[in-house]
CSV table of C-alpha atoms in Angstrom, one decimal:
chain,number,residue,atom,x,y,z
A,678,MET,CA,90.9,102.6,90.1
A,679,ASP,CA,94.5,103.6,89.1
A,680,ASP,CA,96.7,100.5,88.6
A,681,LYS,CA,99.3,101.7,91.0
A,682,VAL,CA,96.8,102.6,93.7
A,683,LEU,CA,95.3,99.1,93.4
A,684,ILE,CA,98.7,97.5,93.9
A,685,ALA,CA,99.5,99.8,96.9
A,686,LYS,CA,96.2,99.0,98.5
A,687,ARG,CA,96.7,95.2,98.1
A,688,VAL,CA,100.3,95.3,99.5
A,689,ALA,CA,99.1,97.4,102.5
A,690,LEU,CA,97.1,94.3,103.6
A,691,GLU,CA,100.3,92.3,103.8
A,692,LEU,CA,101.8,94.6,106.5
A,693,LYS,CA,101.3,93.6,110.2
A,694,ASP,CA,101.3,95.5,113.4
A,695,GLY,CA,104.8,96.1,114.6
A,696,ASP,CA,106.5,95.4,111.3
A,697,LEU,CA,109.7,97.2,110.3
A,698,VAL,CA,109.2,97.8,106.6
A,699,ASN,CA,111.5,99.3,103.9
A,700,LEU,CA,109.8,100.8,100.8
A,701,GLY,CA,111.6,101.1,97.5
A,702,ILE,CA,111.3,104.3,95.4
A,703,GLY,CA,108.4,104.8,93.1
A,704,LEU,CA,105.2,102.8,93.5
A,705,PRO,CA,106.0,101.3,96.9
A,706,THR,CA,106.0,104.8,98.5
A,707,LEU,CA,102.2,104.9,97.9
A,708,ILE,CA,101.6,102.1,100.4
A,709,PRO,CA,101.6,104.2,103.7
A,710,ASN,CA,98.6,106.1,102.3
A,711,TYR,CA,96.5,102.9,102.5
A,712,LEU,CA,97.7,101.3,105.7
A,713,HIS,CA,94.8,100.4,108.0
A,714,ARG,CA,94.5,102.9,110.9
A,715,ASP,CA,94.7,100.1,113.5
A,716,VAL,CA,98.0,98.7,112.1
A,717,GLU,CA,101.2,100.4,113.4
A,718,VAL,CA,104.0,99.9,111.0
A,719,PHE,CA,107.5,101.5,111.2
A,720,PHE,CA,108.6,102.5,107.7
A,721,GLN,CA,112.4,102.6,107.2
A,722,SER,CA,114.3,104.3,104.4
A,723,GLU,CA,117.9,103.4,103.8
A,724,ASN,CA,119.0,107.0,103.7
A,725,GLY,CA,118.4,107.1,107.4
A,726,ILE,CA,114.8,107.3,108.7
A,727,VAL,CA,112.8,105.0,110.9
A,728,GLY,CA,109.2,106.2,111.3
A,729,MET,CA,108.6,107.6,107.8
A,730,ALA,CA,105.1,108.8,107.1
A,731,PRO,CA,103.2,110.2,104.1
A,732,MET,CA,103.5,113.9,103.4
A,733,PRO,CA,101.0,115.8,105.6
A,734,GLY,CA,100.1,118.1,102.8
A,735,PRO,CA,101.2,120.9,100.4
A,736,GLY,CA,103.5,123.4,102.1
A,737,MET,CA,104.6,121.1,104.8
A,738,GLU,CA,107.8,120.0,103.1
A,739,VAL,CA,111.0,119.9,105.2
A,740,GLU,CA,114.1,120.2,103.1
A,741,SER,CA,116.1,117.7,105.2
A,742,LEU,CA,113.3,115.1,105.4
A,743,THR,CA,113.1,112.9,102.3
A,744,ASP,CA,113.0,109.2,101.3
A,745,ALA,CA,115.9,107.4,99.5
A,746,GLY,CA,114.5,108.7,96.2
A,747,GLY,CA,114.7,112.4,97.3
A,748,VAL,CA,110.9,112.7,97.7
A,749,PHE,CA,109.6,114.7,100.6
A,750,VAL,CA,108.0,112.6,103.4
A,751,GLY,CA,106.5,113.1,106.8
A,752,ALA,CA,107.5,111.5,110.1
A,753,ILE,CA,105.5,109.9,112.9
A,754,PRO,CA,106.0,111.1,116.5
A,755,GLY,CA,109.1,109.5,117.9
A,756,ALA,CA,110.7,108.9,114.5
A,757,ALA,CA,114.4,108.4,114.4
A,758,SER,CA,117.1,109.8,112.2
A,759,ILE,CA,120.1,107.4,111.8
A,760,ASP,CA,123.2,107.3,109.7
A,761,SER,CA,123.9,105.0,106.8
A,762,CYS,CA,125.9,102.5,108.9
A,763,VAL,CA,123.0,101.9,111.3
A,764,SER,CA,120.5,101.9,108.4
A,765,PHE,CA,122.3,99.3,106.4
A,766,GLY,CA,123.0,97.4,109.7
A,767,LEU,CA,119.3,97.0,110.0
A,768,ILE,CA,119.0,95.8,106.4
A,769,ARG,CA,122.0,93.5,106.3
A,770,GLY,CA,121.5,92.2,109.8
A,771,GLY,CA,118.2,90.7,109.0
A,772,HIS,CA,116.1,93.1,111.1
A,773,LEU,CA,113.7,94.2,108.4
A,774,ASP,CA,110.4,92.3,108.5
A,775,VAL,CA,109.4,93.3,105.0
A,776,THR,CA,110.8,95.1,102.0
A,777,VAL,CA,108.6,96.2,99.2
A,778,LEU,CA,110.3,96.9,95.9
A,779,GLY,CA,109.4,97.7,92.3
A,780,GLY,CA,110.4,95.3,89.6
A,781,LEU,CA,111.5,95.2,85.9
A,782,GLU,CA,111.3,91.4,85.7
A,783,VAL,CA,110.5,88.4,87.9
A,784,ASP,CA,111.0,84.9,86.6
A,785,GLU,CA,109.6,81.4,87.2
A,786,GLN,CA,112.3,80.9,89.9
A,787,GLY,CA,111.0,83.9,91.7
A,788,GLN,CA,114.2,85.9,91.0
A,789,LEU,CA,114.0,89.6,90.7
A,790,ALA,CA,115.7,92.0,88.3
A,791,ASN,CA,114.9,95.6,89.3
A,792,TRP,CA,118.0,97.8,89.2
A,793,MET,CA,119.2,98.2,85.6
A,794,VAL,CA,117.0,99.9,83.1
A,795,PRO,CA,118.0,99.0,79.5
A,796,GLY,CA,119.5,101.8,77.5
A,797,LYS,CA,119.8,104.2,80.5
A,798,MET,CA,122.7,105.3,82.6
A,799,VAL,CA,122.6,103.6,86.0
A,800,PRO,CA,124.5,105.3,88.9
A,801,GLY,CA,124.3,102.0,90.9
A,802,MET,CA,122.0,99.5,92.4
A,803,GLY,CA,121.4,101.5,95.5
A,804,GLY,CA,120.2,99.3,98.4
A,805,ALA,CA,118.2,96.9,96.4
A,806,MET,CA,120.6,94.0,96.5
A,807,ASP,CA,121.0,94.4,100.3
A,808,LEU,CA,117.3,94.6,100.8
A,809,VAL,CA,116.3,91.5,98.7
A,810,THR,CA,119.1,89.5,100.4
A,811,GLY,CA,118.5,90.7,104.0
A,812,ALA,CA,114.8,91.3,104.6
A,813,LYS,CA,112.8,88.5,106.1
A,814,ARG,CA,110.1,88.9,103.5
A,815,VAL,CA,110.3,90.4,100.0
A,816,ILE,CA,107.3,91.7,98.2
A,817,VAL,CA,107.5,92.9,94.6
A,818,ALA,CA,104.9,95.6,93.7
A,819,MET,CA,104.8,96.3,90.0
A,820,THR,CA,102.6,96.5,86.9
A,821,HIS,CA,102.0,93.2,85.2
A,822,THR,CA,103.2,94.4,81.8
A,823,ALA,CA,105.3,97.3,80.3
A,824,LYS,CA,104.9,98.5,76.8
A,825,GLY,CA,102.9,95.4,75.9
A,826,ARG,CA,105.6,93.0,77.3
A,827,SER,CA,105.1,90.8,80.3
A,828,LYS,CA,107.3,91.6,83.3
A,829,ILE,CA,106.7,88.1,84.7
A,830,VAL,CA,109.0,85.9,82.5
A,831,LYS,CA,110.4,82.4,82.2
A,832,LYS,CA,113.9,83.7,82.8
A,833,CYS,CA,115.2,87.1,83.6
A,834,THR,CA,117.1,88.8,80.8
A,835,LEU,CA,118.2,91.7,82.9
A,836,PRO,CA,120.9,91.5,85.6
A,837,LEU,CA,119.5,89.9,88.8
A,838,THR,CA,119.1,91.9,92.0
A,839,SER,CA,119.7,88.8,94.1
A,840,VAL,CA,119.6,85.0,93.7
A,841,ARG,CA,117.1,84.8,96.5
A,842,ARG,CA,113.5,83.9,95.7
A,843,VAL,CA,111.1,86.7,96.5
A,844,ASN,CA,108.0,85.9,98.6
A,845,LEU,CA,105.2,87.6,96.8
A,846,ILE,CA,104.4,89.4,93.6
A,847,VAL,CA,101.5,91.9,93.5
A,848,THR,CA,100.4,93.5,90.2
A,849,GLU,CA,97.2,95.2,89.1
A,850,MET,CA,96.0,91.9,87.7
A,851,ALA,CA,97.0,89.3,90.2
A,852,VAL,CA,98.8,88.2,93.4
A,853,ILE,CA,101.4,85.4,92.7
A,854,GLU,CA,103.5,83.4,95.1
A,855,PRO,CA,106.9,82.1,93.9
A,856,THR,CA,107.5,78.6,95.3
A,857,GLU,CA,110.0,75.8,94.8
A,858,ASP,CA,107.5,74.3,92.3
A,859,GLY,CA,106.9,77.6,90.4
A,860,LEU,CA,104.6,80.6,90.3
A,861,VAL,CA,101.3,79.9,92.1
A,862,LEU,CA,98.4,82.2,91.2
A,863,LEU,CA,96.7,83.1,94.5
A,864,GLU,CA,94.4,86.0,93.6
A,865,ILE,CA,92.9,87.7,90.6
A,866,ALA,CA,92.0,91.4,90.6
A,867,PRO,CA,88.3,92.5,90.4
A,868,GLY,CA,87.1,92.6,86.8
A,869,VAL,CA,90.0,90.5,85.5
A,870,THR,CA,89.6,87.0,84.1
A,871,LEU,CA,91.9,84.0,84.5
A,872,GLU,CA,92.4,84.0,80.8
A,873,GLN,CA,93.6,87.6,80.8
A,874,VAL,CA,96.1,86.9,83.6
A,875,ILE,CA,97.5,83.9,81.7
A,876,ALA,CA,97.7,85.8,78.5
A,877,ALA,CA,99.6,88.7,80.2
A,878,THR,CA,102.1,86.4,81.9
A,879,GLY,CA,105.2,85.3,80.1
A,880,ALA,CA,105.9,82.5,82.6
A,881,LEU,CA,104.0,79.3,83.4
A,882,LEU,CA,101.5,79.8,86.2
A,883,ILE,CA,100.3,77.1,88.6
A,884,VAL,CA,96.6,77.6,88.9
A,885,PRO,CA,94.9,76.0,92.0
A,886,ASP,CA,91.3,74.8,91.8
A,887,SER,CA,90.2,77.9,93.8
A,888,VAL,CA,91.6,81.4,93.1
A,889,ARG,CA,90.0,84.2,95.2
A,890,GLU,CA,89.3,87.7,94.1
A,891,MET,CA,92.0,90.2,95.3
A,892,PRO,CA,90.9,92.1,98.4
A,893,VAL,CA,92.0,95.7,98.9
A,894,VAL,CA,92.2,97.9,101.9
A,895,ASP,CA,89.1,100.1,102.4
A,896,GLU,CA,90.1,103.8,102.3
A,897,THR,CA,87.5,104.7,104.9
A,898,GLN,CA,89.7,102.7,107.4
A,899,THR,CA,93.0,104.3,106.6
A,900,MET,CA,94.8,106.9,108.6
A,901,GLU,CA,95.2,110.6,107.7
A,902,PRO,CA,98.8,111.6,106.9
A,903,ALA,CA,100.8,112.3,110.0
A,904,VAL,CA,101.7,115.8,111.0
A,905,GLN,CA,105.4,116.6,111.1
């Protein structure tokens, strides 16, 4: 299974009926494809959509309907189009139940760096700082390593997105919970050993006596893309 698909499937299990959820650009946008059909989640995009859905299929693109990254999306029946003031009012007002963001680094304190890519021009941090600070729950969905280097580190070397501790880290290798005591290893992906997770992690992991295998959503139980 593709690493990003595995991550998206695992994060989908964290979303509960009635949640208002913001998805960051990139990997997090895969998550609606793997939401259980019995779970009704309202996906919000900071450019002004509540009720975002996966694209129904090729040829169904609507020029004015995109996510914050400019990617074409669908919409559920009853979806709302809102302006930026209302959208960021939801985010900054603490009304988001969950935000799922990609990450460049997460450290032992659970702090996230995800908006500045070394050596590249950056137009700005977008809504990431507002999202990490304002959402009730913050999930980081990212690959465990990049170019042979761990993305889970002792101390972030890139500029922090927020000083707030994130709630959960989901990678293709493991599920990790940042706590006051450090990074607690909760789950290990199928086919991955504890030794491999420790070797791929640049921070100290707290390993409980029992670590379960990572569950993933069953694709036979997911919804078909919504029709616009």
